[in-house]
Amino acid sequence: MYSSKLLSLIISFSLSFIILLSLGSWQLERLIWKQSLLKQISEQTSLPAIDLSYSIIGNIKKYKSRKIKLEGNFLYDSSLTIFSRVYKGEVGRHVIVPIETKYGWILINKGFIPEKNYTDYLKKGYSTFIEIEGIIHLPDYKSYFTPENNVNKGEWYYLNIEEIKKYVDLPLLDFVIFEAKSDNSDKFPIAGQYRYNNIPNDHLQYALTWFSLAIVLFIIMRIFWNKHLNK
């Protein structure tokens, strides 16, 4: 008969082994999902630009990551900045400006500005009628390590359209457009900050880590068991 201490140890080893295998399998499932997502985004961004319309707004999820053309007037007085962002190794912010179109108000990510003297790059007033091209983005969730927005102080760490609606007091539509970079200049703000290739995809490494730990634990279990049998 096994002693209660030995039995408890065997159960603990077994449960730990099962948990490690489960974590590895879950990471493989996440890997498949992430690869599918990146493929979908790549296919969408390679399609020709579409013109903004009520039909597109009503089916906006279908057009996620699609290039789009629109026209309207920027309300620079309601600009806000998202920080911290990095461009070519430099820390800064993204400038977000509402644009008034005939279809409604939309937030536009106009691009990167450096942190130092960032207010120098923020415009004021109401722009002339302008046409822009960009990529449709649907804000989804805040990552675990991202701080909460401080709406009262106007400090923004991620895009939360409901919070921004109240802050700027505008009936914003529920999506954002990342303005496309129109030339190769480095004039601030630098547009073209939609970076789907930078979406983390480390699930294979995580899966290998969990499976490796499971193998190590199995070897330890086997050595322990053999020693016990030889007693």
PDB file of C-alpha atoms in Angstrom:
ATOM      1  CA  MET A   1       0.000   0.000   0.000  1.00  0.00           C
ATOM      2  CA  TYR A   2       1.094   3.542  -0.756  1.00  0.00           C
ATOM      3  CA  SER A   3       1.558   5.876   2.180  1.00  0.00           C
ATOM      4  CA  SER A   4      -0.710   8.914   2.275  1.00  0.00           C
ATOM      5  CA  LYS A   5       2.329  11.162   1.809  1.00  0.00           C
ATOM      6  CA  LEU A   6       3.447   9.279  -1.305  1.00  0.00           C
ATOM      7  CA  LEU A   7      -0.088   9.238  -2.701  1.00  0.00           C
ATOM      8  CA  SER A   8      -0.432  12.990  -2.198  1.00  0.00           C
ATOM      9  CA  LEU A   9       2.871  13.531  -3.981  1.00  0.00           C
ATOM     10  CA  ILE A  10       1.808  11.385  -6.940  1.00  0.00           C
ATOM     11  CA  ILE A  11      -1.499  13.253  -7.216  1.00  0.00           C
ATOM     12  CA  SER A  12       0.296  16.617  -7.078  1.00  0.00           C
ATOM     13  CA  PHE A  13       2.747  15.561  -9.790  1.00  0.00           C
ATOM     14  CA  SER A  14      -0.076  14.260 -11.980  1.00  0.00           C
ATOM     15  CA  LEU A  15      -2.231  17.374 -11.615  1.00  0.00           C
ATOM     16  CA  SER A  16       0.737  19.633 -12.354  1.00  0.00           C
ATOM     17  CA  PHE A  17       1.563  17.573 -15.445  1.00  0.00           C
ATOM     18  CA  ILE A  18      -2.025  17.814 -16.721  1.00  0.00           C
ATOM     19  CA  ILE A  19      -2.137  21.574 -16.079  1.00  0.00           C
ATOM     20  CA  LEU A  20       1.124  22.134 -17.991  1.00  0.00           C
ATOM     21  CA  LEU A  21      -0.160  20.109 -20.956  1.00  0.00           C
ATOM     22  CA  SER A  22      -3.435  22.050 -20.882  1.00  0.00           C
ATOM     23  CA  LEU A  23      -1.608  25.389 -20.898  1.00  0.00           C
ATOM     24  CA  GLY A  24       0.536  24.274 -23.822  1.00  0.00           C
ATOM     25  CA  SER A  25      -2.523  23.119 -25.779  1.00  0.00           C
ATOM     26  CA  TRP A  26      -4.325  26.397 -25.037  1.00  0.00           C
ATOM     27  CA  GLN A  27      -1.370  28.384 -26.383  1.00  0.00           C
ATOM     28  CA  LEU A  28      -1.450  26.321 -29.594  1.00  0.00           C
ATOM     29  CA  GLU A  29      -5.140  27.164 -29.980  1.00  0.00           C
ATOM     30  CA  ARG A  30      -4.293  30.846 -29.460  1.00  0.00           C
ATOM     31  CA  LEU A  31      -1.528  30.542 -32.060  1.00  0.00           C
ATOM     32  CA  ILE A  32      -3.977  29.233 -34.669  1.00  0.00           C
ATOM     33  CA  TRP A  33      -6.439  32.029 -33.822  1.00  0.00           C
ATOM     34  CA  LYS A  34      -3.733  34.727 -33.997  1.00  0.00           C
ATOM     35  CA  GLN A  35      -2.400  33.476 -37.331  1.00  0.00           C
ATOM     36  CA  SER A  36      -5.924  33.520 -38.739  1.00  0.00           C
ATOM     37  CA  LEU A  37      -6.441  37.067 -37.438  1.00  0.00           C
ATOM     38  CA  LEU A  38      -3.184  38.349 -38.962  1.00  0.00           C
ATOM     39  CA  LYS A  39      -4.030  36.708 -42.294  1.00  0.00           C
ATOM     40  CA  GLN A  40      -7.456  38.340 -42.274  1.00  0.00           C
ATOM     41  CA  ILE A  41      -5.985  41.775 -41.512  1.00  0.00           C
ATOM     42  CA  SER A  42      -3.349  41.366 -44.230  1.00  0.00           C
ATOM     43  CA  GLU A  43      -6.017  40.465 -46.783  1.00  0.00           C
ATOM     44  CA  GLN A  44      -8.194  43.421 -45.770  1.00  0.00           C
ATOM     45  CA  THR A  45      -5.399  45.993 -45.946  1.00  0.00           C
ATOM     46  CA  SER A  46      -4.382  44.780 -49.419  1.00  0.00           C
ATOM     47  CA  LEU A  47      -7.830  45.572 -50.871  1.00  0.00           C
ATOM     48  CA  PRO A  48      -8.493  48.907 -52.634  1.00  0.00           C
ATOM     49  CA  ALA A  49      -9.830  51.821 -50.599  1.00  0.00           C
ATOM     50  CA  ILE A  50     -13.584  52.274 -50.274  1.00  0.00           C
ATOM     51  CA  ASP A  51     -15.573  55.491 -49.842  1.00  0.00           C
ATOM     52  CA  LEU A  52     -17.278  56.162 -46.520  1.00  0.00           C
ATOM     53  CA  SER A  53     -21.046  55.617 -46.644  1.00  0.00           C
ATOM     54  CA  TYR A  54     -23.987  54.809 -44.391  1.00  0.00           C
ATOM     55  CA  SER A  55     -23.875  51.232 -45.676  1.00  0.00           C
ATOM     56  CA  ILE A  56     -20.285  50.807 -44.521  1.00  0.00           C
ATOM     57  CA  ILE A  57     -21.012  52.413 -41.152  1.00  0.00           C
ATOM     58  CA  GLY A  58     -23.940  50.034 -40.647  1.00  0.00           C
ATOM     59  CA  ASN A  59     -21.688  47.020 -41.351  1.00  0.00           C
ATOM     60  CA  ILE A  60     -18.467  48.412 -39.924  1.00  0.00           C
ATOM     61  CA  LYS A  61     -17.249  45.110 -38.426  1.00  0.00           C
ATOM     62  CA  LYS A  62     -17.178  43.640 -41.926  1.00  0.00           C
ATOM     63  CA  TYR A  63     -14.768  46.381 -43.011  1.00  0.00           C
ATOM     64  CA  LYS A  64     -12.345  46.207 -40.089  1.00  0.00           C
ATOM     65  CA  SER A  65      -8.754  46.948 -41.254  1.00  0.00           C
ATOM     66  CA  ARG A  66     -10.015  48.078 -44.677  1.00  0.00           C
ATOM     67  CA  LYS A  67      -8.621  51.168 -46.403  1.00  0.00           C
ATOM     68  CA  ILE A  68     -11.195  53.950 -46.588  1.00  0.00           C
ATOM     69  CA  LYS A  69     -11.563  57.450 -48.030  1.00  0.00           C
ATOM     70  CA  LEU A  70     -13.545  60.209 -46.348  1.00  0.00           C
ATOM     71  CA  GLU A  71     -13.841  63.976 -46.263  1.00  0.00           C
ATOM     72  CA  GLY A  72     -14.803  66.544 -43.678  1.00  0.00           C
ATOM     73  CA  ASN A  73     -13.496  69.128 -41.232  1.00  0.00           C
ATOM     74  CA  PHE A  74     -11.176  68.485 -38.275  1.00  0.00           C
ATOM     75  CA  LEU A  75     -12.148  69.947 -34.900  1.00  0.00           C
ATOM     76  CA  TYR A  76      -8.643  70.503 -33.529  1.00  0.00           C
ATOM     77  CA  ASP A  77      -9.908  72.058 -30.300  1.00  0.00           C
ATOM     78  CA  SER A  78     -11.136  68.591 -29.273  1.00  0.00           C
ATOM     79  CA  SER A  79      -7.811  66.845 -29.938  1.00  0.00           C
ATOM     80  CA  LEU A  80      -6.386  64.398 -27.420  1.00  0.00           C
ATOM     81  CA  THR A  81      -3.220  62.322 -27.223  1.00  0.00           C
ATOM     82  CA  ILE A  82      -2.605  58.647 -26.423  1.00  0.00           C
ATOM     83  CA  PHE A  83       0.660  57.795 -24.656  1.00  0.00           C
ATOM     84  CA  SER A  84       3.131  56.205 -24.432  1.00  0.00           C
ATOM     85  CA  ARG A  85       3.841  55.297 -28.066  1.00  0.00           C
ATOM     86  CA  VAL A  86       7.143  54.568 -29.812  1.00  0.00           C
ATOM     87  CA  TYR A  87       8.263  55.417 -33.345  1.00  0.00           C
ATOM     88  CA  LYS A  88      11.750  54.496 -34.570  1.00  0.00           C
ATOM     89  CA  GLY A  89      12.953  54.229 -30.983  1.00  0.00           C
ATOM     90  CA  GLU A  90      11.550  57.601 -29.919  1.00  0.00           C
ATOM     91  CA  VAL A  91       8.915  57.828 -27.186  1.00  0.00           C
ATOM     92  CA  GLY A  92       5.902  60.012 -27.841  1.00  0.00           C
ATOM     93  CA  ARG A  93       2.151  60.051 -28.359  1.00  0.00           C
ATOM     94  CA  HIS A  94      -0.508  59.507 -30.987  1.00  0.00           C
ATOM     95  CA  VAL A  95      -2.690  62.494 -31.856  1.00  0.00           C
ATOM     96  CA  ILE A  96      -6.429  61.772 -32.032  1.00  0.00           C
ATOM     97  CA  VAL A  97      -8.664  64.381 -33.677  1.00  0.00           C
ATOM     98  CA  PRO A  98     -12.437  64.246 -34.351  1.00  0.00           C
ATOM     99  CA  ILE A  99     -13.493  64.909 -37.930  1.00  0.00           C
ATOM    100  CA  GLU A 100     -16.999  66.014 -38.890  1.00  0.00           C
ATOM    101  CA  THR A 101     -18.295  64.239 -41.999  1.00  0.00           C
ATOM    102  CA  LYS A 102     -21.769  64.226 -43.499  1.00  0.00           C
ATOM    103  CA  TYR A 103     -22.150  60.749 -41.996  1.00  0.00           C
ATOM    104  CA  GLY A 104     -21.217  61.768 -38.451  1.00  0.00           C
ATOM    105  CA  TRP A 105     -18.232  62.447 -36.195  1.00  0.00           C
ATOM    106  CA  ILE A 106     -15.273  60.056 -36.420  1.00  0.00           C
ATOM    107  CA  LEU A 107     -12.017  59.869 -34.465  1.00  0.00           C
ATOM    108  CA  ILE A 108      -8.901  60.056 -36.630  1.00  0.00           C
ATOM    109  CA  ASN A 109      -5.482  58.867 -35.475  1.00  0.00           C
ATOM    110  CA  LYS A 110      -3.322  61.460 -37.206  1.00  0.00           C
ATOM    111  CA  GLY A 111      -0.060  59.867 -36.165  1.00  0.00           C
ATOM    112  CA  PHE A 112       2.967  60.105 -33.908  1.00  0.00           C
ATOM    113  CA  ILE A 113       4.394  63.173 -32.182  1.00  0.00           C
ATOM    114  CA  PRO A 114       7.446  63.211 -29.858  1.00  0.00           C
ATOM    115  CA  GLU A 115       6.897  63.535 -26.122  1.00  0.00           C
ATOM    116  CA  LYS A 116       9.199  66.540 -25.769  1.00  0.00           C
ATOM    117  CA  ASN A 117       7.189  69.736 -26.307  1.00  0.00           C
ATOM    118  CA  TYR A 118       4.339  67.644 -27.703  1.00  0.00           C
ATOM    119  CA  THR A 119       1.858  70.526 -27.360  1.00  0.00           C
ATOM    120  CA  ASP A 120       3.759  72.381 -30.092  1.00  0.00           C
ATOM    121  CA  TYR A 121       2.344  69.903 -32.607  1.00  0.00           C
ATOM    122  CA  LEU A 122      -1.308  70.276 -31.569  1.00  0.00           C
ATOM    123  CA  LYS A 123      -3.380  72.555 -33.782  1.00  0.00           C
ATOM    124  CA  LYS A 124      -6.346  74.702 -32.789  1.00  0.00           C
ATOM    125  CA  GLY A 125      -9.601  75.660 -34.426  1.00  0.00           C
ATOM    126  CA  TYR A 126     -11.661  74.111 -37.207  1.00  0.00           C
ATOM    127  CA  SER A 127      -9.906  72.928 -40.372  1.00  0.00           C
ATOM    128  CA  THR A 128     -10.872  73.615 -43.947  1.00  0.00           C
ATOM    129  CA  PHE A 129     -12.706  70.871 -45.848  1.00  0.00           C
ATOM    130  CA  ILE A 130     -10.212  68.050 -46.388  1.00  0.00           C
ATOM    131  CA  GLU A 131     -10.095  64.563 -47.896  1.00  0.00           C
ATOM    132  CA  ILE A 132      -8.080  61.818 -46.209  1.00  0.00           C
ATOM    133  CA  GLU A 133      -7.415  58.112 -46.588  1.00  0.00           C
ATOM    134  CA  GLY A 134      -6.832  55.700 -43.741  1.00  0.00           C
ATOM    135  CA  ILE A 135      -7.545  52.290 -42.248  1.00  0.00           C
ATOM    136  CA  ILE A 136     -10.612  51.361 -40.208  1.00  0.00           C
ATOM    137  CA  HIS A 137      -9.831  50.252 -36.667  1.00  0.00           C
ATOM    138  CA  LEU A 138     -12.265  48.886 -34.091  1.00  0.00           C
ATOM    139  CA  PRO A 139     -10.965  49.419 -30.542  1.00  0.00           C
ATOM    140  CA  ASP A 140     -11.428  46.167 -28.677  1.00  0.00           C
ATOM    141  CA  TYR A 141      -9.943  45.783 -25.225  1.00  0.00           C
ATOM    142  CA  LYS A 142      -7.331  47.190 -22.865  1.00  0.00           C
ATOM    143  CA  SER A 143      -4.325  44.998 -22.223  1.00  0.00           C
ATOM    144  CA  TYR A 144      -3.650  43.927 -18.650  1.00  0.00           C
ATOM    145  CA  PHE A 145      -0.584  46.166 -18.275  1.00  0.00           C
ATOM    146  CA  THR A 146      -2.172  49.300 -19.775  1.00  0.00           C
ATOM    147  CA  PRO A 147      -3.180  51.895 -17.140  1.00  0.00           C
ATOM    148  CA  GLU A 148      -6.750  53.132 -16.894  1.00  0.00           C
ATOM    149  CA  ASN A 149      -7.567  56.384 -18.641  1.00  0.00           C
ATOM    150  CA  ASN A 150      -7.838  59.412 -16.368  1.00  0.00           C
ATOM    151  CA  VAL A 151     -10.749  61.171 -18.040  1.00  0.00           C
ATOM    152  CA  ASN A 152     -10.863  64.034 -15.526  1.00  0.00           C
ATOM    153  CA  LYS A 153      -7.252  64.964 -16.272  1.00  0.00           C
ATOM    154  CA  GLY A 154      -7.467  64.146 -19.980  1.00  0.00           C
ATOM    155  CA  GLU A 155      -4.806  61.439 -19.712  1.00  0.00           C
ATOM    156  CA  TRP A 156      -5.333  58.690 -22.291  1.00  0.00           C
ATOM    157  CA  TYR A 157      -3.525  55.368 -22.501  1.00  0.00           C
ATOM    158  CA  TYR A 158      -5.872  53.505 -24.827  1.00  0.00           C
ATOM    159  CA  LEU A 159      -8.865  54.221 -27.052  1.00  0.00           C
ATOM    160  CA  ASN A 160     -12.181  53.997 -25.235  1.00  0.00           C
ATOM    161  CA  ILE A 161     -14.710  55.660 -27.497  1.00  0.00           C
ATOM    162  CA  GLU A 162     -17.444  55.827 -24.851  1.00  0.00           C
ATOM    163  CA  GLU A 163     -15.138  57.730 -22.499  1.00  0.00           C
ATOM    164  CA  ILE A 164     -13.915  59.988 -25.302  1.00  0.00           C
ATOM    165  CA  LYS A 165     -17.509  60.752 -26.342  1.00  0.00           C
ATOM    166  CA  LYS A 166     -18.183  62.213 -22.908  1.00  0.00           C
ATOM    167  CA  TYR A 167     -14.846  64.018 -22.787  1.00  0.00           C
ATOM    168  CA  VAL A 168     -15.222  65.838 -26.127  1.00  0.00           C
ATOM    169  CA  ASP A 169     -19.040  65.994 -25.903  1.00  0.00           C
ATOM    170  CA  LEU A 170     -19.532  64.767 -29.468  1.00  0.00           C
ATOM    171  CA  PRO A 171     -21.735  61.945 -30.875  1.00  0.00           C
ATOM    172  CA  LEU A 172     -18.789  59.900 -32.143  1.00  0.00           C
ATOM    173  CA  LEU A 173     -19.230  56.831 -34.323  1.00  0.00           C
ATOM    174  CA  ASP A 174     -17.908  53.618 -32.797  1.00  0.00           C
ATOM    175  CA  PHE A 175     -14.725  53.196 -34.800  1.00  0.00           C
ATOM    176  CA  VAL A 176     -11.417  54.945 -35.431  1.00  0.00           C
ATOM    177  CA  ILE A 177      -9.529  55.627 -38.645  1.00  0.00           C
ATOM    178  CA  PHE A 178      -5.730  55.574 -38.728  1.00  0.00           C
ATOM    179  CA  GLU A 179      -4.736  58.201 -41.264  1.00  0.00           C
ATOM    180  CA  ALA A 180      -2.434  56.880 -43.982  1.00  0.00           C
ATOM    181  CA  LYS A 181       0.982  58.407 -44.536  1.00  0.00           C
ATOM    182  CA  SER A 182       0.799  60.452 -47.733  1.00  0.00           C
ATOM    183  CA  ASP A 183       4.548  60.912 -48.278  1.00  0.00           C
ATOM    184  CA  ASN A 184       7.931  59.876 -46.932  1.00  0.00           C
ATOM    185  CA  SER A 185       8.528  62.992 -44.852  1.00  0.00           C
ATOM    186  CA  ASP A 186       9.090  62.886 -41.104  1.00  0.00           C
ATOM    187  CA  LYS A 187       6.977  65.964 -40.425  1.00  0.00           C
ATOM    188  CA  PHE A 188       4.983  65.620 -37.213  1.00  0.00           C
ATOM    189  CA  PRO A 189       2.492  64.176 -36.708  1.00  0.00           C
ATOM    190  CA  ILE A 190       3.751  61.172 -38.666  1.00  0.00           C
ATOM    191  CA  ALA A 191       0.730  59.296 -40.002  1.00  0.00           C
ATOM    192  CA  GLY A 192       0.578  55.635 -41.020  1.00  0.00           C
ATOM    193  CA  GLN A 193       0.767  54.260 -37.472  1.00  0.00           C
ATOM    194  CA  TYR A 194      -1.510  51.271 -38.118  1.00  0.00           C
ATOM    195  CA  ARG A 195       0.871  48.409 -37.348  1.00  0.00           C
ATOM    196  CA  TYR A 196      -0.843  45.032 -37.482  1.00  0.00           C
ATOM    197  CA  ASN A 197       2.532  43.331 -38.014  1.00  0.00           C
ATOM    198  CA  ASN A 198       3.445  44.432 -34.484  1.00  0.00           C
ATOM    199  CA  ILE A 199       0.580  42.506 -32.906  1.00  0.00           C
ATOM    200  CA  PRO A 200       2.277  40.131 -30.428  1.00  0.00           C
ATOM    201  CA  ASN A 201       2.306  36.520 -31.582  1.00  0.00           C
ATOM    202  CA  ASP A 202       4.430  34.678 -29.039  1.00  0.00           C
ATOM    203  CA  HIS A 203       2.040  31.776 -28.523  1.00  0.00           C
ATOM    204  CA  LEU A 204       4.376  29.173 -30.072  1.00  0.00           C
ATOM    205  CA  GLN A 205       7.167  30.112 -27.650  1.00  0.00           C
ATOM    206  CA  TYR A 206       4.732  29.961 -24.741  1.00  0.00           C
ATOM    207  CA  ALA A 207       3.436  26.568 -25.893  1.00  0.00           C
ATOM    208  CA  LEU A 208       6.970  25.177 -26.162  1.00  0.00           C
ATOM    209  CA  THR A 209       7.730  26.508 -22.676  1.00  0.00           C
ATOM    210  CA  TRP A 210       4.717  24.791 -21.108  1.00  0.00           C
ATOM    211  CA  PHE A 211       5.362  21.513 -22.961  1.00  0.00           C
ATOM    212  CA  SER A 212       9.051  21.616 -21.982  1.00  0.00           C
ATOM    213  CA  LEU A 213       8.120  22.075 -18.334  1.00  0.00           C
ATOM    214  CA  ALA A 214       5.702  19.149 -18.658  1.00  0.00           C
ATOM    215  CA  ILE A 215       8.501  16.951 -20.054  1.00  0.00           C
ATOM    216  CA  VAL A 216      10.873  17.982 -17.255  1.00  0.00           C
ATOM    217  CA  LEU A 217       8.203  17.230 -14.667  1.00  0.00           C
ATOM    218  CA  PHE A 218       7.532  13.836 -16.267  1.00  0.00           C
ATOM    219  CA  ILE A 219      11.247  12.962 -16.092  1.00  0.00           C
ATOM    220  CA  ILE A 220      11.362  13.986 -12.428  1.00  0.00           C
ATOM    221  CA  MET A 221       8.266  11.867 -11.751  1.00  0.00           C
ATOM    222  CA  ARG A 222       9.845   8.885 -13.518  1.00  0.00           C
ATOM    223  CA  ILE A 223      13.129   9.188 -11.581  1.00  0.00           C
ATOM    224  CA  PHE A 224      11.251   9.537  -8.308  1.00  0.00           C
ATOM    225  CA  TRP A 225       9.057   6.523  -9.112  1.00  0.00           C
ATOM    226  CA  ASN A 226      12.014   4.317 -10.067  1.00  0.00           C
ATOM    227  CA  LYS A 227      13.826   5.209  -6.842  1.00  0.00           C
ATOM    228  CA  HIS A 228      10.723   4.372  -4.845  1.00  0.00           C
ATOM    229  CA  LEU A 229      10.314   0.969  -6.528  1.00  0.00           C
ATOM    230  CA  ASN A 230      13.957   0.077  -5.904  1.00  0.00           C
ATOM    231  CA  LYS A 231      13.657   0.650  -2.172  1.00  0.00           C
TER     232      LYS A 231
END
